[in-house]
Amino acid sequence: MSEEFRRVDGRKPDEMRSYKIKAHVLKNADGSAEIRLGKNWIVAAVYGPKEHFPKFEVLHDRAILNCRYHMTPYSTSERKSPKPSRREIELSKVIRSALEQAVILEEYPEMSIDVFIEVLQADGSTRVASITAAAVALADAGIPMKDLVVGCSAGKINGRIIVDVGEYEDKEGEADLPIAIMPNLRRVVLLQMDGKLTHEEFKKAFDMALKGAYKLYEEQINALKSVIKNMEVLEGEDRE
Amino acid sequence: MRGEGFRGLTLSELLTIKQVEKLFSEGRRIDERGFLEFREIEINTNVIEKAFGSARVSLGDTVVVAGVNFELGTPFPDSPDKGILIVEGEVLPTASFGAEAGPPNEYEIELSRVVDRGIRESEMLPLEEYVIKHGEVVYKIFLDFNIINDDGNLIDAANLAAVAALATAKMPDINYVKEHIDELNSINIKEVPKVGVKIRDLPIAVTLGLKNNKFIVDPTFAEEIAVESLITITHTNKGELCSIQLLKGGLTFEQVFEAINIAYEKNIELRSILERNGIKVI
């Protein structure tokens, strides 16, 4: 019975949208990445580690991680004001907090690392897609990390638990559960929920989101591997 | 939460944090509380005469005041058949050495939004009943809360104050307003006869801290800095989850479920305290 249930976009409850991650997409940044997840298109850039200003804010035992999650005015069907909303300020905070768990900030005392996330097109689950791209950008910048960070969402619509919540499902659904994890350390570093879920439904949703995150983790690794491959090709050309 | 990177702290606060850390390693808390024990909770409602509803809640030394106001407003275009609820909170400069006046910082925004989500997602208020004229005039309900003194666990305290203020509020009788729909401009909302607010649910937020793989509830300010992780879990009247926010650090997969179970047990306890103050879902 339940196998026959199809979502608005034809997906099964436990089916992800198509996704693609590319690392090293911006020339100027120290590290960068781009993610496409359904119609989401998000770019992340890392600048640093660099000297932190103003000086009085410096932390003497570790680096400061700055993070900005931002949606461009044309990313949503109704124009969004370019100035950061309360939602964006909250999401910047929880994304930073999640990345801080992975980045070894103690390596760079008195410095700062900036992570800029720009949502060019939003299609639901932007925060978890953002964090997935941001972690790849940090790795691309060569910043030491304990693990990657990868996110995925689950939710509930018409009483059914689903993975990778799309825009329509976010608006019309009964619950949304975005999570991000460190996949090898098996730790949850971002966890939010809104809507209504019983404990049982939560368990089901959480497990689905975890599965989705591990799929995206493989794609993160692929993206980073192909950067290394490209570098090897270039080095080979240099030698010739 | 102030004190990130030990910034904006007094020397005595820093020393307390060090003491809290030392005691944690011995399995003790600074005020000799059990790990899963709340501080004393005091709830007073209708403390602000000029508001439609209000409450003052203290949780140990943390003090919050919340007030409710009703206005007539235009509904949002995407929900023409619903009243508008706006929940906002700020930490006042009276609250601590490090608290600052001015626009809310990211921790205050997170605090407001987590309290807002609990109330909104539990569907505590029947917003669809607050429509005077479809798509044109609805009730706009402002629920504002302020932290007067900060000794940690601001979310749980603010949530209690917010729901207590809302649940005991007297709102302008919507039938009276509908009967006078042709003279809306001359209606003074404060002078409309009042009726009790109907509530459908009571969201209860419980914040847990994690230190040395052990959970504590109701962290004080110093404990919030000392713990590795903080998470807020909000339950509805029926025991469903309606909001979760990992505020700080991380948890193992198993710890997520452990936290939810503790929050559920504590939510029942807080609910009975509200009930003793006459606040419950009828």
Coordinates of C-alpha atoms in Angstrom, one line a residue:
Chain A
M1 CA 0.0 0.0 0.0
S2 CA 2.4 2.6 1.2
E3 CA 4.8 1.9 -1.7
E4 CA 2.1 3.3 -4.0
F5 CA 2.1 6.7 -2.3
R6 CA 3.7 9.4 -4.5
R7 CA 4.6 12.9 -3.5
V8 CA 3.7 16.1 -5.4
D9 CA 6.8 15.7 -7.5
G10 CA 6.3 12.0 -8.0
R11 CA 8.8 10.9 -5.4
K12 CA 8.4 8.0 -3.0
P13 CA 8.4 8.9 0.8
D14 CA 12.0 7.8 1.2
E15 CA 13.3 9.2 -2.1
M16 CA 15.7 12.1 -2.3
R17 CA 15.5 14.7 -5.1
S18 CA 18.4 14.7 -7.6
Y19 CA 21.6 16.3 -6.3
K20 CA 25.0 17.4 -7.4
I21 CA 27.8 18.9 -5.4
K22 CA 30.8 20.7 -7.0
A23 CA 33.8 21.9 -5.1
H24 CA 36.2 24.7 -6.0
V25 CA 33.8 26.7 -8.1
L26 CA 34.9 30.2 -7.3
K27 CA 38.3 31.6 -8.4
N28 CA 38.8 34.1 -5.6
A29 CA 37.7 32.2 -2.5
D30 CA 40.1 30.1 -0.5
G31 CA 37.5 27.4 -0.7
S32 CA 34.2 27.1 -2.3
A33 CA 31.4 24.7 -3.3
E34 CA 28.1 24.6 -5.0
I35 CA 25.1 22.3 -4.3
R36 CA 22.1 21.6 -6.4
L37 CA 19.3 19.7 -4.6
G38 CA 16.1 19.6 -6.6
K39 CA 15.7 23.3 -7.7
N40 CA 17.9 24.5 -4.8
W41 CA 21.1 26.2 -6.1
I42 CA 23.4 27.3 -3.3
V43 CA 27.0 28.6 -3.4
A44 CA 29.3 28.6 -0.4
A45 CA 32.6 30.5 -0.1
V46 CA 35.3 30.4 2.6
Y47 CA 37.8 33.1 3.1
G48 CA 40.6 32.6 5.6
P49 CA 42.1 31.8 8.0
K50 CA 43.0 35.4 8.1
E51 CA 43.9 38.1 10.7
H52 CA 40.8 39.0 12.7
F53 CA 39.5 42.6 12.9
P54 CA 38.6 44.4 15.2
K55 CA 41.5 43.3 17.4
F56 CA 39.6 43.5 20.7
E57 CA 37.3 40.6 19.5
V58 CA 40.2 38.2 18.9
L59 CA 40.1 34.9 20.8
H60 CA 43.5 33.9 22.0
D61 CA 43.0 30.1 22.1
R62 CA 41.2 29.6 18.8
A63 CA 39.9 31.2 15.6
I64 CA 36.5 32.9 15.2
L65 CA 34.2 31.3 12.7
N66 CA 31.9 33.8 11.0
C67 CA 29.0 32.5 9.1
R68 CA 26.4 34.2 7.0
Y69 CA 23.4 32.4 5.4
H70 CA 21.7 34.7 2.9
M71 CA 18.9 34.4 0.4
T72 CA 19.2 36.5 -2.7
P73 CA 16.1 38.6 -3.6
Y74 CA 15.3 36.5 -6.6
S75 CA 15.7 33.1 -4.9
T76 CA 12.0 32.9 -3.9
S77 CA 8.9 33.3 -6.0
E78 CA 8.0 36.5 -4.1
R79 CA 11.0 38.8 -4.0
K80 CA 12.8 38.7 -0.7
S81 CA 14.3 41.9 0.7
P82 CA 18.1 41.6 0.4
K83 CA 18.6 42.7 4.0
P84 CA 19.0 39.8 6.4
S85 CA 15.7 38.7 8.0
R86 CA 15.3 37.3 11.5
R87 CA 15.1 33.9 10.0
E88 CA 18.4 34.3 8.2
I89 CA 20.1 35.6 11.4
E90 CA 18.9 32.5 13.3
L91 CA 20.0 30.1 10.5
S92 CA 23.4 31.8 10.3
K93 CA 23.8 31.1 14.0
V94 CA 22.8 27.5 13.9
I95 CA 24.8 26.7 10.8
R96 CA 27.9 28.4 12.4
S97 CA 27.3 26.4 15.6
A98 CA 27.2 23.2 13.6
L99 CA 30.4 23.9 11.6
E100 CA 32.2 24.9 14.7
Q101 CA 31.8 21.3 15.9
A102 CA 33.9 20.1 13.0
V103 CA 36.5 22.8 12.3
I104 CA 39.6 22.5 14.4
L105 CA 39.6 26.2 15.4
E106 CA 42.4 25.8 17.9
E107 CA 44.8 25.5 15.0
Y108 CA 44.4 29.3 14.2
P109 CA 44.3 31.3 17.4
E110 CA 43.6 35.1 17.0
M111 CA 42.4 34.5 13.4
S112 CA 39.1 34.3 11.8
I113 CA 37.5 32.1 9.1
D114 CA 34.5 33.5 7.1
V115 CA 31.9 31.3 5.6
F116 CA 29.5 32.9 3.2
I117 CA 26.4 31.0 2.0
E118 CA 24.3 32.5 -0.8
V119 CA 21.0 30.8 -1.7
L120 CA 20.6 31.6 -5.4
Q121 CA 17.4 29.6 -5.8
A122 CA 15.4 28.2 -2.9
D123 CA 13.4 25.0 -3.1
G124 CA 12.9 23.8 0.5
S125 CA 15.5 22.4 2.9
T126 CA 17.9 25.3 2.1
R127 CA 19.6 25.3 5.5
V128 CA 20.7 21.6 5.3
A129 CA 21.8 22.0 1.7
S130 CA 23.7 25.1 2.7
I131 CA 25.6 23.4 5.5
T132 CA 26.4 20.5 3.2
A133 CA 28.0 22.9 0.7
A134 CA 29.7 25.0 3.4
A135 CA 31.5 21.9 4.8
V136 CA 32.8 21.0 1.3
A137 CA 34.0 24.6 0.9
L138 CA 35.8 24.5 4.2
A139 CA 37.5 21.2 3.2
D140 CA 38.3 22.8 -0.2
A141 CA 40.0 25.7 1.6
G142 CA 42.3 23.1 3.3
I143 CA 41.0 23.9 6.8
P144 CA 41.6 21.1 9.2
M145 CA 38.4 19.4 10.3
K146 CA 37.5 16.5 12.5
D147 CA 34.9 15.4 10.0
L148 CA 32.7 16.7 7.3
V149 CA 29.2 18.1 8.1
V150 CA 26.3 17.0 6.1
G151 CA 22.6 17.8 6.4
C152 CA 19.3 16.4 5.3
S153 CA 15.7 17.0 6.2
A154 CA 12.7 14.9 6.9
G155 CA 9.1 15.9 7.4
K156 CA 5.5 14.9 7.5
I157 CA 2.8 15.6 4.9
N158 CA -0.8 14.1 4.9
G159 CA 0.3 12.0 7.8
R160 CA 3.2 10.4 6.0
I161 CA 6.9 10.7 6.9
I162 CA 9.0 11.9 4.0
V163 CA 12.7 12.6 3.4
D164 CA 14.3 15.7 1.7
V165 CA 11.4 18.1 2.2
G166 CA 10.6 20.2 -0.9
E167 CA 9.2 23.7 -0.9
Y168 CA 5.6 22.7 -1.4
E169 CA 5.9 20.1 1.4
D170 CA 7.5 22.6 3.7
K171 CA 4.6 25.0 3.2
E172 CA 1.7 22.5 3.2
G173 CA 3.2 19.8 5.4
E174 CA 2.6 19.1 9.1
A175 CA 6.2 19.0 10.3
D176 CA 9.8 19.7 9.2
L177 CA 12.9 18.2 10.8
P178 CA 16.2 19.5 9.4
I179 CA 19.3 17.8 10.8
A180 CA 23.1 17.9 10.2
I181 CA 25.6 15.4 11.3
M182 CA 29.3 14.6 11.4
P183 CA 29.0 11.3 9.5
N184 CA 32.0 9.5 10.8
L185 CA 31.9 10.8 14.4
R186 CA 28.1 10.0 14.3
R187 CA 27.1 13.2 16.1
V188 CA 24.2 15.5 15.4
V189 CA 25.3 19.1 15.2
L190 CA 22.2 20.8 13.8
L191 CA 18.8 19.7 15.0
Q192 CA 15.6 21.7 14.6
M193 CA 12.0 20.7 14.4
D194 CA 8.7 22.5 13.9
G195 CA 5.2 21.2 13.4
K196 CA 3.8 18.2 15.2
L197 CA 5.4 14.8 15.5
T198 CA 4.7 12.0 18.0
H199 CA 7.8 10.4 19.5
E200 CA 7.3 7.4 17.1
E201 CA 7.0 9.7 14.0
F202 CA 10.1 11.6 15.2
K203 CA 12.2 8.4 15.3
K204 CA 11.0 7.4 11.8
A205 CA 11.7 10.9 10.4
F206 CA 15.1 11.1 12.2
D207 CA 16.2 7.8 10.7
M208 CA 15.1 8.8 7.2
A209 CA 17.0 12.1 7.5
L210 CA 20.1 10.2 8.6
K211 CA 19.9 7.9 5.6
G212 CA 19.6 10.9 3.3
A213 CA 22.6 12.6 5.0
Y214 CA 24.8 9.6 4.4
K215 CA 23.9 9.6 0.7
L216 CA 24.8 13.2 0.4
Y217 CA 28.1 12.5 2.3
E218 CA 29.1 10.2 -0.6
E219 CA 28.4 13.0 -3.0
Q220 CA 30.5 15.4 -0.9
I221 CA 33.4 13.0 -1.0
N222 CA 33.0 12.6 -4.8
A223 CA 33.1 16.4 -5.2
L224 CA 36.3 16.7 -3.2
K225 CA 37.9 13.8 -5.0
S226 CA 37.3 15.3 -8.4
V227 CA 39.0 18.5 -7.2
I228 CA 42.1 16.5 -6.3
K229 CA 41.9 14.7 -9.6
N230 CA 41.8 18.0 -11.5
M231 CA 44.8 19.2 -9.5
E232 CA 46.7 16.1 -10.4
V233 CA 45.9 16.6 -14.1
L234 CA 47.1 20.2 -13.9
E235 CA 50.3 19.2 -12.1
G236 CA 50.9 16.6 -14.8
E237 CA 50.6 19.3 -17.4
D238 CA 53.1 21.5 -15.6
R239 CA 55.6 18.8 -15.6
E240 CA 55.3 18.4 -19.4
Chain B
M1 CA 23.5 33.4 25.3
R2 CA 26.0 35.9 26.4
G3 CA 29.5 34.8 27.4
E4 CA 30.5 33.1 24.2
G5 CA 34.3 32.8 24.4
F6 CA 34.1 34.2 28.0
R7 CA 33.4 37.6 26.6
G8 CA 31.3 40.1 28.5
L9 CA 31.6 38.3 31.8
T10 CA 32.4 39.6 35.2
L11 CA 35.3 38.0 37.2
S12 CA 32.8 36.5 39.7
E13 CA 30.9 34.9 36.8
L14 CA 34.1 33.5 35.4
L15 CA 34.9 32.0 38.8
T16 CA 31.4 30.5 39.1
I17 CA 31.8 28.9 35.7
K18 CA 35.1 27.3 36.8
Q19 CA 33.5 26.1 40.0
V20 CA 30.5 24.7 38.1
E21 CA 32.9 22.7 35.8
K22 CA 34.8 21.3 38.8
L23 CA 31.6 20.2 40.5
F24 CA 30.2 18.6 37.4
S25 CA 33.2 16.3 37.3
E26 CA 32.3 15.3 40.8
G27 CA 28.7 14.7 39.7
R28 CA 27.4 17.7 41.6
R29 CA 25.7 21.0 40.8
I30 CA 26.6 24.4 42.3
D31 CA 23.3 24.8 44.0
E32 CA 23.2 21.1 45.2
R33 CA 20.3 20.4 42.8
G34 CA 19.8 17.0 41.3
F35 CA 20.8 16.8 37.6
L36 CA 17.2 16.6 36.5
E37 CA 15.7 19.0 39.0
F38 CA 14.3 22.5 38.2
R39 CA 14.9 25.5 40.3
E40 CA 11.9 27.0 42.2
I41 CA 9.3 28.3 39.8
E42 CA 7.0 31.2 40.6
I43 CA 4.2 32.2 38.3
N44 CA 2.1 35.4 38.7
T45 CA -0.5 36.3 36.1
N46 CA -2.2 39.6 35.3
V47 CA 0.6 41.6 36.8
I48 CA 0.3 44.4 34.1
E49 CA -3.1 46.0 34.4
K50 CA -2.8 47.9 31.1
A51 CA -2.2 44.8 29.0
F52 CA -4.9 42.3 27.8
G53 CA -2.9 39.6 29.5
S54 CA 0.4 39.3 31.4
A55 CA 2.6 37.2 33.6
R56 CA 5.8 37.4 35.6
V57 CA 7.7 34.1 35.9
S58 CA 10.8 33.5 37.9
L59 CA 12.9 30.4 37.6
G60 CA 15.5 30.7 40.3
D61 CA 17.1 34.1 39.7
T62 CA 15.9 34.3 36.1
V63 CA 13.0 36.7 35.8
V64 CA 10.7 37.2 32.8
V65 CA 7.7 39.4 32.2
A66 CA 5.3 38.8 29.3
G67 CA 2.4 40.9 28.0
V68 CA -0.3 40.4 25.5
N69 CA -2.0 43.0 23.3
F70 CA -4.7 42.8 20.7
E71 CA -5.1 45.2 17.7
L72 CA -7.1 45.2 14.6
G73 CA -5.0 44.5 11.5
T74 CA -4.9 43.3 7.9
P75 CA -4.2 39.6 7.4
F76 CA -1.1 38.3 5.5
P77 CA -2.1 37.7 1.8
D78 CA -1.2 34.0 2.1
S79 CA -3.5 33.5 5.1
P80 CA -6.5 35.7 4.6
D81 CA -8.6 33.6 7.0
K82 CA -6.3 33.7 10.0
G83 CA -5.5 36.2 12.7
I84 CA -1.9 37.3 13.1
L85 CA 0.3 36.3 16.1
I86 CA 3.6 38.0 16.7
V87 CA 5.9 36.7 19.4
E88 CA 8.9 38.8 20.2
G89 CA 11.3 38.9 23.1
E90 CA 14.3 40.8 24.2
V91 CA 16.8 40.6 27.0
L92 CA 16.7 44.0 28.8
P93 CA 19.9 45.8 29.8
T94 CA 18.8 45.3 33.4
A95 CA 19.3 41.5 32.9
S96 CA 23.0 41.2 33.5
F97 CA 26.5 42.9 33.3
G98 CA 26.9 41.8 29.7
A99 CA 23.3 42.6 28.4
E100 CA 23.1 45.5 26.1
A101 CA 20.4 47.8 24.9
G102 CA 19.8 48.1 21.2
P103 CA 18.6 45.8 18.4
P104 CA 18.3 42.1 19.4
N105 CA 21.4 40.0 18.8
E106 CA 21.4 36.5 17.3
Y107 CA 20.8 34.9 20.7
E108 CA 17.8 37.0 21.4
I109 CA 16.4 36.3 17.9
E110 CA 16.9 32.6 18.5
L111 CA 15.2 32.9 21.9
S112 CA 12.1 34.7 20.4
R113 CA 11.9 32.4 17.5
V114 CA 12.1 29.2 19.6
V115 CA 9.3 30.5 21.9
D116 CA 7.3 31.6 18.9
R117 CA 7.6 28.2 17.2
G118 CA 6.4 26.3 20.3
I119 CA 3.3 28.5 20.6
R120 CA 2.6 28.6 16.8
E121 CA 3.2 25.0 16.0
S122 CA 1.3 23.7 19.0
E123 CA -1.7 25.7 17.6
M124 CA -2.3 27.1 21.1
L125 CA -4.5 29.9 19.8
P126 CA -7.4 29.3 17.3
L127 CA -6.1 31.9 14.9
E128 CA -8.8 31.0 12.3
E129 CA -11.5 32.2 14.8
Y130 CA -9.9 35.7 15.0
V131 CA -11.2 36.9 11.6
I132 CA -13.5 39.9 11.5
K133 CA -13.8 40.3 7.8
H134 CA -12.2 37.6 5.5
G135 CA -9.0 38.9 3.9
E136 CA -9.5 42.4 5.3
V137 CA -9.7 42.7 9.1
V138 CA -8.3 40.2 11.7
Y139 CA -7.0 40.3 15.2
K140 CA -3.3 41.0 15.5
I141 CA -2.0 39.5 18.7
F142 CA 1.3 40.8 20.1
L143 CA 3.0 38.6 22.6
D144 CA 6.0 40.4 23.9
F145 CA 8.3 39.1 26.6
N146 CA 11.4 40.6 28.3
I147 CA 14.1 39.1 30.4
I148 CA 14.5 41.3 33.4
N149 CA 17.2 39.2 35.1
D150 CA 19.3 36.6 33.4
D151 CA 20.4 33.5 35.3
G152 CA 20.1 31.1 32.4
N153 CA 17.5 28.9 30.9
L154 CA 15.8 31.9 29.3
I155 CA 13.8 29.8 26.8
D156 CA 12.0 27.7 29.4
A157 CA 11.3 30.7 31.6
A158 CA 10.1 32.9 28.6
N159 CA 8.0 30.0 27.3
L160 CA 6.2 29.7 30.7
A161 CA 5.7 33.4 31.0
A162 CA 4.4 33.6 27.4
V163 CA 1.9 30.8 27.7
A164 CA 0.8 32.0 31.2
A165 CA 0.1 35.5 29.8
L166 CA -1.7 34.2 26.8
A167 CA -3.8 31.6 28.6
T168 CA -5.0 34.1 31.2
A169 CA -5.6 37.0 28.8
K170 CA -8.9 38.7 28.3
M171 CA -9.5 39.5 24.7
P172 CA -11.8 42.0 23.0
D173 CA -15.1 40.1 22.3
I174 CA -15.0 39.3 18.6
N175 CA -18.8 39.1 18.3
Y176 CA -19.0 42.7 19.5
V177 CA -16.5 43.9 16.9
K178 CA -18.3 42.0 14.2
E179 CA -21.6 43.6 15.2
H180 CA -19.9 47.0 14.8
I181 CA -18.1 46.2 11.6
D182 CA -19.4 49.4 9.9
E183 CA -17.9 51.6 12.5
L184 CA -14.5 49.8 12.8
N185 CA -12.6 53.1 12.6
S186 CA -14.2 54.5 15.6
I187 CA -13.8 51.4 17.8
N188 CA -11.3 51.7 20.6
I189 CA -10.1 48.1 21.0
K190 CA -9.4 48.7 24.6
E191 CA -13.0 49.6 25.3
V192 CA -14.6 46.6 23.6
P193 CA -16.2 44.2 26.2
K194 CA -13.7 41.4 27.1
V195 CA -14.0 37.6 27.1
G196 CA -11.4 35.0 28.1
V197 CA -9.0 33.7 25.5
K198 CA -9.8 30.2 24.4
I199 CA -6.6 28.1 24.2
R200 CA -6.3 24.7 22.5
D201 CA -2.9 23.7 23.7
L202 CA -0.1 24.5 26.0
P203 CA 3.4 24.1 24.6
I204 CA 6.0 23.4 27.3
A205 CA 9.7 23.9 26.5
V206 CA 12.4 22.0 28.4
T207 CA 16.0 22.9 27.9
L208 CA 18.7 20.3 28.6
G209 CA 22.5 20.7 29.0
L210 CA 25.0 18.0 28.4
K211 CA 28.2 17.7 30.3
N212 CA 30.5 14.6 30.5
N213 CA 27.7 12.7 28.7
K214 CA 25.2 13.4 31.4
F215 CA 22.1 15.6 31.0
I216 CA 21.0 18.4 33.3
V217 CA 17.8 20.4 33.1
D218 CA 17.2 24.0 33.9
P219 CA 20.8 25.2 33.5
T220 CA 21.9 28.4 35.3
F221 CA 23.8 31.0 33.4
A222 CA 27.1 29.6 34.5
E223 CA 26.0 26.1 33.7
E224 CA 25.0 27.1 30.1
I225 CA 28.6 28.3 29.5
A226 CA 30.1 25.2 31.2
V227 CA 28.1 22.5 29.4
E228 CA 29.2 21.1 26.0
S229 CA 25.7 21.1 24.4
L230 CA 22.3 22.7 24.9
I231 CA 19.0 21.6 23.4
T232 CA 15.4 22.8 23.8
I233 CA 12.5 20.4 23.3
T234 CA 8.9 21.5 23.3
H235 CA 5.9 19.2 23.8
T236 CA 2.2 19.7 23.3
N237 CA -0.6 18.9 25.7
K238 CA -0.9 15.4 24.0
G239 CA 2.8 14.7 24.3
E240 CA 3.7 15.4 20.7
L241 CA 6.9 17.2 19.8
C242 CA 6.2 20.7 18.4
S243 CA 9.6 22.3 18.4
I244 CA 13.2 21.3 18.8
Q245 CA 16.3 23.5 18.7
L246 CA 19.9 22.4 19.2
L247 CA 21.3 25.6 20.7
K248 CA 24.9 24.7 21.3
G249 CA 27.3 21.8 20.6
G250 CA 26.3 18.3 19.4
L251 CA 24.7 15.1 20.5
T252 CA 25.2 11.4 19.6
F253 CA 22.2 9.8 17.8
E254 CA 21.3 8.0 21.0
Q255 CA 21.5 11.1 23.1
V256 CA 18.9 12.8 20.9
F257 CA 16.3 10.2 22.0
E258 CA 17.5 10.3 25.6
A259 CA 17.0 14.1 25.6
I260 CA 13.5 13.8 24.2
N261 CA 12.5 11.3 26.9
I262 CA 13.8 13.5 29.7
A263 CA 12.1 16.6 28.2
Y264 CA 8.8 14.6 28.0
E265 CA 9.0 13.7 31.7
K266 CA 9.9 17.2 32.7
N267 CA 7.1 18.7 30.5
I268 CA 4.6 16.8 32.6
E269 CA 6.0 18.2 35.8
L270 CA 6.0 21.8 34.5
R271 CA 2.4 21.3 33.2
S272 CA 1.2 20.4 36.7
I273 CA 2.8 23.6 38.0
L274 CA 0.9 25.6 35.5
E275 CA -2.2 23.7 36.4
R276 CA -1.8 24.6 40.0
N277 CA -1.8 28.2 38.9
G278 CA -5.1 27.6 37.1
I279 CA -3.5 27.4 33.6
K280 CA -4.6 24.4 31.6
V281 CA -6.3 23.3 28.4
I282 CA -10.0 23.0 29.0

